[in-house]
Tab-separated table of C-alpha atoms in Angstrom:
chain	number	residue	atom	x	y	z
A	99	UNK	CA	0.000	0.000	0.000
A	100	UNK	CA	1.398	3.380	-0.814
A	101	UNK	CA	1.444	6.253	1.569
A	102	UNK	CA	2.250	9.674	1.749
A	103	UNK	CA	5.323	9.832	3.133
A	104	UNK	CA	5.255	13.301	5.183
A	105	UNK	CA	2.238	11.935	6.528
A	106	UNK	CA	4.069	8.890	7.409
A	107	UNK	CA	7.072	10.669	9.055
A	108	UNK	CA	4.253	13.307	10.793
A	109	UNK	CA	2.433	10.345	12.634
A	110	UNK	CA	4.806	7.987	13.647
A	111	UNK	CA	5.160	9.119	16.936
A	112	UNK	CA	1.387	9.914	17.501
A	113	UNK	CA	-0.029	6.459	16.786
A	114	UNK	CA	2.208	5.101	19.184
A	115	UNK	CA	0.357	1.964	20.624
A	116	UNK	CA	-0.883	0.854	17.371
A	117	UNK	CA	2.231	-1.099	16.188
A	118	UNK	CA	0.428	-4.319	17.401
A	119	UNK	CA	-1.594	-5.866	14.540
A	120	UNK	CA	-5.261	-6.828	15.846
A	121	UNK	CA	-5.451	-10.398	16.790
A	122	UNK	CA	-7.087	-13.642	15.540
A	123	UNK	CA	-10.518	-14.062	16.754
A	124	UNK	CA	-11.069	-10.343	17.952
A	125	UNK	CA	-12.617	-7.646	16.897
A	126	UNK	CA	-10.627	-4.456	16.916
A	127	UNK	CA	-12.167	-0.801	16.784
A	128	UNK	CA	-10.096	2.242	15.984
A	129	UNK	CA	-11.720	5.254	16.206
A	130	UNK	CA	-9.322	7.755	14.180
A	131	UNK	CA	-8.648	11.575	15.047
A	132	UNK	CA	-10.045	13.300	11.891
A	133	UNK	CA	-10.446	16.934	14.345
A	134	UNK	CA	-14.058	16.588	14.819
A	135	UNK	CA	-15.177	14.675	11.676
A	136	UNK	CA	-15.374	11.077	11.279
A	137	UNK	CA	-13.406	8.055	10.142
A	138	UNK	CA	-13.678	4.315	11.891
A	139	UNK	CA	-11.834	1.350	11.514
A	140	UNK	CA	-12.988	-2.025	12.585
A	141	UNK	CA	-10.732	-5.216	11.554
A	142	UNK	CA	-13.044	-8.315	12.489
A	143	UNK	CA	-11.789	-11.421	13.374
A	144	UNK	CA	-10.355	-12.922	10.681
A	145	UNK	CA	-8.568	-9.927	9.292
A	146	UNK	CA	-11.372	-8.195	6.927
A	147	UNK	CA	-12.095	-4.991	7.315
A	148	UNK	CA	-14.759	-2.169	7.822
A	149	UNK	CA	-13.854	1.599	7.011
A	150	UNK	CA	-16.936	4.070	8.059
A	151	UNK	CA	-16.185	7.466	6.254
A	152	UNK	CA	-12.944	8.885	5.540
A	153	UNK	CA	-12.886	12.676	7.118
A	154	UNK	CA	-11.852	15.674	6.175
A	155	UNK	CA	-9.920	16.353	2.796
A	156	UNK	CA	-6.164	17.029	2.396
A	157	UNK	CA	-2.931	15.344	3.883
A	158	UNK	CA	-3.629	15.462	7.494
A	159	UNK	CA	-7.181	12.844	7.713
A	160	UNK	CA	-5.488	11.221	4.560
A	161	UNK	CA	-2.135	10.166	6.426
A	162	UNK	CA	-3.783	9.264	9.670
A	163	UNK	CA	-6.278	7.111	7.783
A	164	UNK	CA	-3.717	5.703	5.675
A	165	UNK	CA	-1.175	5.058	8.772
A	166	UNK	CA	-3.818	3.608	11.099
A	167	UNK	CA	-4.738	1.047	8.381
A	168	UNK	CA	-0.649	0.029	8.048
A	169	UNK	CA	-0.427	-0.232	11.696
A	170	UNK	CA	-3.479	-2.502	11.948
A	171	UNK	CA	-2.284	-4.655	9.065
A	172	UNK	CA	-5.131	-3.993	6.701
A	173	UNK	CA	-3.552	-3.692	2.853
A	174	UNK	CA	-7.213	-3.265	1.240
A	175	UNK	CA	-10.418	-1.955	2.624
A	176	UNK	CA	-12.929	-4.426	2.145
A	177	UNK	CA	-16.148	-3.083	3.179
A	178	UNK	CA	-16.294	1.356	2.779
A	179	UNK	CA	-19.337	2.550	4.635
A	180	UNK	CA	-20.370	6.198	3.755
A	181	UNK	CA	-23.007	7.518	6.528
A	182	UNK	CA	-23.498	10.819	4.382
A	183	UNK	CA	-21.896	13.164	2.091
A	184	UNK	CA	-20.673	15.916	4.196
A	185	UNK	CA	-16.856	16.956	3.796
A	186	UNK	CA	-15.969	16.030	7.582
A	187	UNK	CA	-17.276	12.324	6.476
A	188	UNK	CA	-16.154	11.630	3.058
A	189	UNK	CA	-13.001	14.265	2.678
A	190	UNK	CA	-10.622	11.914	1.741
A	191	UNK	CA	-12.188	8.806	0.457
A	192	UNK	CA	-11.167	9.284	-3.152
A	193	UNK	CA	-7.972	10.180	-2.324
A	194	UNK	CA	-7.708	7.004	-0.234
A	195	UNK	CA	-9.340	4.753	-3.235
A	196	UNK	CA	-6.134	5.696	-5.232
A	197	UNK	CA	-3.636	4.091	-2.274
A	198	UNK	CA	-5.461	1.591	-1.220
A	199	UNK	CA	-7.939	-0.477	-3.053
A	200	UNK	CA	-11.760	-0.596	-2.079
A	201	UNK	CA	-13.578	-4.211	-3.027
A	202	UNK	CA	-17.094	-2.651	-1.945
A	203	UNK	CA	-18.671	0.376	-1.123
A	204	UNK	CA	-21.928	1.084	1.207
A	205	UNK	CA	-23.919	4.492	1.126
A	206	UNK	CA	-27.571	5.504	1.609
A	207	UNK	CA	-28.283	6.494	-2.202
A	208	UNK	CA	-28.984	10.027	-3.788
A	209	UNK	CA	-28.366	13.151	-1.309
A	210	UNK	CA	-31.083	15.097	0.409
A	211	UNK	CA	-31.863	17.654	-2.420
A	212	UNK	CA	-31.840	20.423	0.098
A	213	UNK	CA	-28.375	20.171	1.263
A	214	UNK	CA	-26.607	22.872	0.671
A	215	UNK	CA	-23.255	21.541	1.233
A	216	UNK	CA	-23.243	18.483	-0.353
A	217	UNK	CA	-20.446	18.664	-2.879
A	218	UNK	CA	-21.428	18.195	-6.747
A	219	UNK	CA	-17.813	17.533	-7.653
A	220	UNK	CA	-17.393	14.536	-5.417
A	221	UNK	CA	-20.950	12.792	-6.399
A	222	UNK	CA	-19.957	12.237	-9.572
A	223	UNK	CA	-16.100	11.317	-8.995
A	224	UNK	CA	-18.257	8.982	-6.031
A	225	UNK	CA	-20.026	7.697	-8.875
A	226	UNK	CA	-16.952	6.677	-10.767
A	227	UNK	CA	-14.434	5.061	-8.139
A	228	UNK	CA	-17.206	2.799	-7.065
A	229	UNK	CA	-19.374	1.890	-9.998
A	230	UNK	CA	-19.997	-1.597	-10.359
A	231	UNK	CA	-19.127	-2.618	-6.326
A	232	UNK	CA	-21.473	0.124	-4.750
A	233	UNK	CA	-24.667	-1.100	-2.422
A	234	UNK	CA	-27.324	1.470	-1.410
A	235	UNK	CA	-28.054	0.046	1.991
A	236	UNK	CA	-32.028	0.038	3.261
A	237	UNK	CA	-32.775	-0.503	6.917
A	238	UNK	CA	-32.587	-4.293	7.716
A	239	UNK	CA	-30.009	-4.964	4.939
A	240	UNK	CA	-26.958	-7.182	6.348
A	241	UNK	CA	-22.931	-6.363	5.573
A	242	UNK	CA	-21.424	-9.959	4.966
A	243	UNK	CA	-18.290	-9.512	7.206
A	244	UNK	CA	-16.987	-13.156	8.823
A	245	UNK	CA	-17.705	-13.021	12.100
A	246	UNK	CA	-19.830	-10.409	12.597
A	247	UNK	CA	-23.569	-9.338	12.579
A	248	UNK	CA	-23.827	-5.686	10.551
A	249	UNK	CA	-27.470	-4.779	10.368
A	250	UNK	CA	-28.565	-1.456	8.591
A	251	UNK	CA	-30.780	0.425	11.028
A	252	UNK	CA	-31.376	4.043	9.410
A	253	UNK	CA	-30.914	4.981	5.639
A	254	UNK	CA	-32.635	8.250	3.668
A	255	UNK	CA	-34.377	8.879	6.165
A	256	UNK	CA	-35.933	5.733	6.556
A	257	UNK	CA	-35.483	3.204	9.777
A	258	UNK	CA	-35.879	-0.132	11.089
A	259	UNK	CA	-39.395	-1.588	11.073
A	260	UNK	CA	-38.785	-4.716	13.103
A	261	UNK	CA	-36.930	-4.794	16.529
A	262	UNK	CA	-33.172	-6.615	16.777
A	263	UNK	CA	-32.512	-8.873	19.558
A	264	UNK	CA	-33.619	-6.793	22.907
A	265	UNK	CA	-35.363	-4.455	21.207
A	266	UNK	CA	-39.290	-3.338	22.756
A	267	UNK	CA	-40.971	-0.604	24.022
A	268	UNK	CA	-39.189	2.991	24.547
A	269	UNK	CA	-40.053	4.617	28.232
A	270	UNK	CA	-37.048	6.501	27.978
A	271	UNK	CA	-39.154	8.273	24.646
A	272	UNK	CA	-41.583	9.917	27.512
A	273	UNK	CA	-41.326	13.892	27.645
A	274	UNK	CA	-38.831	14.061	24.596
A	275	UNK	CA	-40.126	16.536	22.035
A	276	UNK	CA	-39.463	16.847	18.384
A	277	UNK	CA	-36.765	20.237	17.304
A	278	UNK	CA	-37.538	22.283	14.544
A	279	UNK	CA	-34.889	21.129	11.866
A	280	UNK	CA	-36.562	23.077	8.600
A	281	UNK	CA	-33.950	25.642	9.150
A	282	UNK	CA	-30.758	23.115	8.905
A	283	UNK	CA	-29.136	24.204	5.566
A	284	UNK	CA	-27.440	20.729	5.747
A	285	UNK	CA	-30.119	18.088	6.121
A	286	UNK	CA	-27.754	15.314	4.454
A	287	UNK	CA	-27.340	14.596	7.900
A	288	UNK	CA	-31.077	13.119	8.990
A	289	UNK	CA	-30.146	10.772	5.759
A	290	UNK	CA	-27.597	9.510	7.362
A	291	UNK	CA	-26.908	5.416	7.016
A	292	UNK	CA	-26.335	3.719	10.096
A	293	UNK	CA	-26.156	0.297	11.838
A	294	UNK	CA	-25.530	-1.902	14.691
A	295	UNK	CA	-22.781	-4.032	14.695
A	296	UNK	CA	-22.598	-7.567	16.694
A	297	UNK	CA	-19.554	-9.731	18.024
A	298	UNK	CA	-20.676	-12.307	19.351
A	299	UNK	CA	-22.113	-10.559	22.812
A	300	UNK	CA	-20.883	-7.408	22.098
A	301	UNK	CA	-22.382	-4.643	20.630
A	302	UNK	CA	-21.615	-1.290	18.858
A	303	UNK	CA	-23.943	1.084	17.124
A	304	UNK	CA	-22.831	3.865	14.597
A	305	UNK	CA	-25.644	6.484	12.927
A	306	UNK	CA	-23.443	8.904	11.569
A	307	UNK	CA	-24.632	12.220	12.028
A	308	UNK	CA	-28.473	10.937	12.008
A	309	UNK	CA	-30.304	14.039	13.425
A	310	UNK	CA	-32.795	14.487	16.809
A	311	UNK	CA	-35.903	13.882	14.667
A	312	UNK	CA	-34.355	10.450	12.775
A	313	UNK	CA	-33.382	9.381	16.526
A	314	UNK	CA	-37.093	9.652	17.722
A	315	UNK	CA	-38.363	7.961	14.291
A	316	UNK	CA	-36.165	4.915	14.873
A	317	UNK	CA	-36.427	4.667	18.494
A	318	UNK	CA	-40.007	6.209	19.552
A	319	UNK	CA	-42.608	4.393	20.682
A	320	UNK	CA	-40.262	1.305	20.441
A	321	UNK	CA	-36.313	1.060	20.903
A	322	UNK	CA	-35.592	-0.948	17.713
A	323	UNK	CA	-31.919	-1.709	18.789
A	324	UNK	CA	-31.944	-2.711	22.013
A	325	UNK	CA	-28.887	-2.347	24.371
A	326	UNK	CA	-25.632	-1.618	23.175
A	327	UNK	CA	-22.121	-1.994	25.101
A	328	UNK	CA	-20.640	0.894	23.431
A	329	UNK	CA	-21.872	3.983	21.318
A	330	UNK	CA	-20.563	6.656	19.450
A	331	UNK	CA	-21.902	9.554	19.744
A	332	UNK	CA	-24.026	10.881	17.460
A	333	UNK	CA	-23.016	14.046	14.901
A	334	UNK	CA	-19.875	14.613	17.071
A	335	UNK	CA	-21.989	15.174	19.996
A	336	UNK	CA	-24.017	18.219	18.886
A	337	UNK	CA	-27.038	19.327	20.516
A	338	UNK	CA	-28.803	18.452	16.883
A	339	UNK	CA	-28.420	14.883	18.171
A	340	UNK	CA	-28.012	12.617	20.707
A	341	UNK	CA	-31.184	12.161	22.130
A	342	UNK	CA	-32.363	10.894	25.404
A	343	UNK	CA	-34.813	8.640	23.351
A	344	UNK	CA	-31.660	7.060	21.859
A	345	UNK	CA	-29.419	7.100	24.229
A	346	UNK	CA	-30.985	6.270	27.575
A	347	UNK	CA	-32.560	3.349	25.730
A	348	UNK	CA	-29.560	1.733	24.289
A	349	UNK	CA	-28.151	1.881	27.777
A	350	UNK	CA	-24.611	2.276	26.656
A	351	UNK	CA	-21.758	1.278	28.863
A	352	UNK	CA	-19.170	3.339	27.339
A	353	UNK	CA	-19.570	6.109	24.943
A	354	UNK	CA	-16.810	7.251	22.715
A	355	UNK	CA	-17.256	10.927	21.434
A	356	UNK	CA	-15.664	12.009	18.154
A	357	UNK	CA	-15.324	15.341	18.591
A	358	UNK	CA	-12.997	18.380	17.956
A	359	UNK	CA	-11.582	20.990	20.097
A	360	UNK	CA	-14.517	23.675	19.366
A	361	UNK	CA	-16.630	21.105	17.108
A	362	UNK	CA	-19.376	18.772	18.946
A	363	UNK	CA	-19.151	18.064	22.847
A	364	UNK	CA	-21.927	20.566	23.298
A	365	UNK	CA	-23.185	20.522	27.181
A	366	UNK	CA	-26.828	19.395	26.498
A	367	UNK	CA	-24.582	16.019	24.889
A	368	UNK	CA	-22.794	15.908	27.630
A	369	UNK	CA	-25.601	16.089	30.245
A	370	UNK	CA	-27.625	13.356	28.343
A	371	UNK	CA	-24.630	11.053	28.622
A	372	UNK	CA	-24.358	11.662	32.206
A	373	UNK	CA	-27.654	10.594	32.913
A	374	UNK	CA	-27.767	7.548	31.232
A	375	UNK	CA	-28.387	4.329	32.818
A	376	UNK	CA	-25.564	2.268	33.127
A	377	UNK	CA	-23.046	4.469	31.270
A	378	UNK	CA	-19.603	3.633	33.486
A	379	UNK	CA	-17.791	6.160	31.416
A	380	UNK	CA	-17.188	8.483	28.264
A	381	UNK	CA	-13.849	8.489	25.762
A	382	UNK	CA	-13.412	11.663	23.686
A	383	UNK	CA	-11.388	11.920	21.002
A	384	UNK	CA	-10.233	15.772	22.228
A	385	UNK	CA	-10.733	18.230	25.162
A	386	UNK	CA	-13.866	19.874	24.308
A	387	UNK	CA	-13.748	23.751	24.585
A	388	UNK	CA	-17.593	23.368	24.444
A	389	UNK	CA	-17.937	21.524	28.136
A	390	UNK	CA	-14.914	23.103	30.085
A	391	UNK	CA	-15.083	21.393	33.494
A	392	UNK	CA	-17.883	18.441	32.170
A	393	UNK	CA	-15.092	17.070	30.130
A	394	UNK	CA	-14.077	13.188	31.238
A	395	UNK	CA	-11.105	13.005	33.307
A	396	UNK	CA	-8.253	13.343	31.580
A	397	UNK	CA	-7.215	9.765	30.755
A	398	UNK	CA	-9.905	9.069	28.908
A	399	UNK	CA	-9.558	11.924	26.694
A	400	UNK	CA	-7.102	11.319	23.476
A	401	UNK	CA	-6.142	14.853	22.388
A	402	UNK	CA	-5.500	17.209	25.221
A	403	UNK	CA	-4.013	20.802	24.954
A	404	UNK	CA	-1.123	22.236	26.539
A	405	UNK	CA	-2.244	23.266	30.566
A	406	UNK	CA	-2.269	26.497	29.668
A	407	UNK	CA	-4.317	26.876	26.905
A	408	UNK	CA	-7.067	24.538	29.147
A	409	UNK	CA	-6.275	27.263	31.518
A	410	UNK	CA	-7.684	29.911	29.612
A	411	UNK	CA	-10.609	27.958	28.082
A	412	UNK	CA	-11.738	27.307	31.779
A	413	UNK	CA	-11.476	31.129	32.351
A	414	UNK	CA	-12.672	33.042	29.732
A	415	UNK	CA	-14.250	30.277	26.843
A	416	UNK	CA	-13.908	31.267	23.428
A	417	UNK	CA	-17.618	31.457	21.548
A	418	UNK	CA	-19.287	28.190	20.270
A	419	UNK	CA	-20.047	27.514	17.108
A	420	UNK	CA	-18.089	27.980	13.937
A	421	UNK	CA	-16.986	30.932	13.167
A	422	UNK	CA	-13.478	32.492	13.729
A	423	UNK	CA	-10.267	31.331	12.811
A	424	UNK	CA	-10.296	26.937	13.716
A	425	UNK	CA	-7.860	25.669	16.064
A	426	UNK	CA	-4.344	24.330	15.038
A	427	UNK	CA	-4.284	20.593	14.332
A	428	UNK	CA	-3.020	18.613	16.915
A	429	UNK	CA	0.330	16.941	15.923
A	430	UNK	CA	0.873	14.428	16.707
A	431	UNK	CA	-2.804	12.822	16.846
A	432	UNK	CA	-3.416	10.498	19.381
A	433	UNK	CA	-6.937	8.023	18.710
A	434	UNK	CA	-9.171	5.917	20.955
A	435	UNK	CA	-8.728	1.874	20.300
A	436	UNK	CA	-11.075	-0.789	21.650
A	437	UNK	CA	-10.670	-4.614	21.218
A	438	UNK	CA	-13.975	-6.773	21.773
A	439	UNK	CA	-14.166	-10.353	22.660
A	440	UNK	CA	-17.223	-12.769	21.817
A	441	UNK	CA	-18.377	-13.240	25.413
A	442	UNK	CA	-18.812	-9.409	25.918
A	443	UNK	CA	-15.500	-8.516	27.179
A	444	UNK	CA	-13.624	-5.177	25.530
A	445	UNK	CA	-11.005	-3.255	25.910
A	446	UNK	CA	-10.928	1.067	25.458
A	447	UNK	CA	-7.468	2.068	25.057
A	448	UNK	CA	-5.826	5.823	24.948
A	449	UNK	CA	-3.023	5.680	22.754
A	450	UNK	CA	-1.583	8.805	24.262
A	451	UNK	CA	-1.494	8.094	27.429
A	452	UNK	CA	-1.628	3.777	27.132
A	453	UNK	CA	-4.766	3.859	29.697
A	454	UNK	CA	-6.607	0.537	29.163
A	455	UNK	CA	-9.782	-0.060	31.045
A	456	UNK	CA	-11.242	-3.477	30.584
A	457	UNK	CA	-15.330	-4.123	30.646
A	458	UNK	CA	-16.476	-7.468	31.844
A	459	UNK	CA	-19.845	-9.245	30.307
A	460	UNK	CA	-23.066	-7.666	31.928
């Protein structure tokens, strides 16, 4: 596999940890630092892979991406899972089809014809690199991955009909309200294609950037999923998302957030998560400038500024949202690893810091 080889040189020293290939017979997660966007590896047991989204365009997602997949041992992608078309999600896939080759690729279909961000250009290169290997997944379809149970759950705004193992009514639905999402210039998102992924006992669920709305049309009156052992967070944690009809009924154990410094890990996320049942603790891909002192405890946190920029976030925080100048990349990039055994065991790792925590079978 060929790889950029400043990006090489610029991340050997931040994926330290990931030297290890993943071994036989478990399932290894690695949930790459793409600064608030969104790019996922899983190997599965025997070796094949899973690549959800690619993040942001240009060297810096690219090289991680491509690094991350030597260190794990994975020379082609065999499954490419698109949740949307947004930049932060699909930045760097066709860069990443030229390095590395891609045997099939997974999307929910056309884009919402609304979005106003949704880039033209890309469609129809999109088009191109995957004609002739490209599924449009509908909720209920099945990725064939040895090993493991991938079941579509959301797609174009359309959701699962019939519940998955522990699925049944929603009480957790009670008092939670619709938003008003006819403003969002970017509805792409509610499209979003998502699914629930099973190893054996364990469980992982991934919707993308599926909006507040989608969550309450899968989920309300009846939790279609069931409990999961680990979630990521919805759209980065935004407030758009991440509702306590999803999450408080999917009862989470861990939580991994894939934020950036300014982008998701909005308070009202944050509060949701800490009132779930069950939920033992939260891994962040960065120090959100967003919570301030409801961030997790360092250790579980992969990206962490110097103490005196915290300093001055804690004192006087800069304004939410996006405008103004965006942070500096952090160099090197540090991500959040879990391995999963069939019985229900996993392990969340912080490859800056080598903090393991291990989660026994409920």
């Amino acid at each position: 596999m060929r790889v950029v080889p400043a990006a090489v040189l610029c991340l050997a020293v931040g994926l330290v940890g990931l030297t290890a290939q993943a071994r036989p017979g478990t399932l290894t997660i690695y949930y790459i630092d793409t600064e608030g966007g969104q790019s996922t590896l899983f190997v599965g047991p025997t070796g094949e892979s899973l690549l959800v989204d690619t993040g942001n365009a240009g060297e810096r997602d690219l090289g991680r991406i491509a690094e991350t997949l030597t260190s794990a041992g994975v020379a082609r992608i065999d499954h490419l899972w698109t949740t949307h078309y947004h930049g932060d999600h699909v930045g760097a896939l066709l860069a990443l089809a030229k390095q590395v080759p891609v045997m099939r690729f997974y999307d929910h279909g056309a884009p919402h014809p609304n979005d106003r961000i949704v880039s033209a250009a890309f469609l129809s290169a999109y088009e191109e690199v995957s004609r002739g290997t490209r599924t449009t997944v509908k909720p209920g379809d099945k990725v064939r991955m040895t090993g493991l149970d991938i079941t579509t759950v959301a797609s174009a705004n359309r959701f699962l009909r019939s519940n998955l193992p522990g699925g049944g009514p929603n009480t957790s639905c009670a008092g939670v309200r619709p938003k008003d999402e006819s403003t969002y210039f970017d509805p792409d998102n509610g499209e979003s294609a998502g699914f629930v992924l099973a190893y054996g006992r364990f469980r992982t669920v991934d919707l993308g950037d599926l909006t507040w709305n989608g969550e309450l049309e899968l989920m309300c009156p009846t939790n279609r999923i069931g409990a999961v052992d680990l979630y990521l967070t919805s759209h980065h944690g935004l407030e758009k998302s991440g509702s306590p009809a999803l999450v408080h009924a999917l009862r989470p154990r861990v939580a991994v957030m894939n934020n950036g410094t300014r982008k998701g890990g909005a308070p009202d996320a944050f509060r949701v998560l800490h009132e779930s049942p069950g939920l033992e603790d939260l891994w962040q891909l960065h120090w959100s400038y967003n919570a301030g002192l409801d961030n997790a405890p360092a250790v579980f946190v992969a990206n962490v500024d110097d103490p005196a920029t915290v300093a001055s976030v804690l004192t006087a925080p800069p304004p939410t949202g996006r405008g103004g100048a965006p942070p500096a990349a952090h160099s090197p990039a540090y991500l959040v690893k879990v391995t999963a055994q069939q019985d229900g065991t996993f392990t969340v790792t912080n490859t800056r810091t080598g903090f393991s925590k291990t989660y026994r079978p409920r």
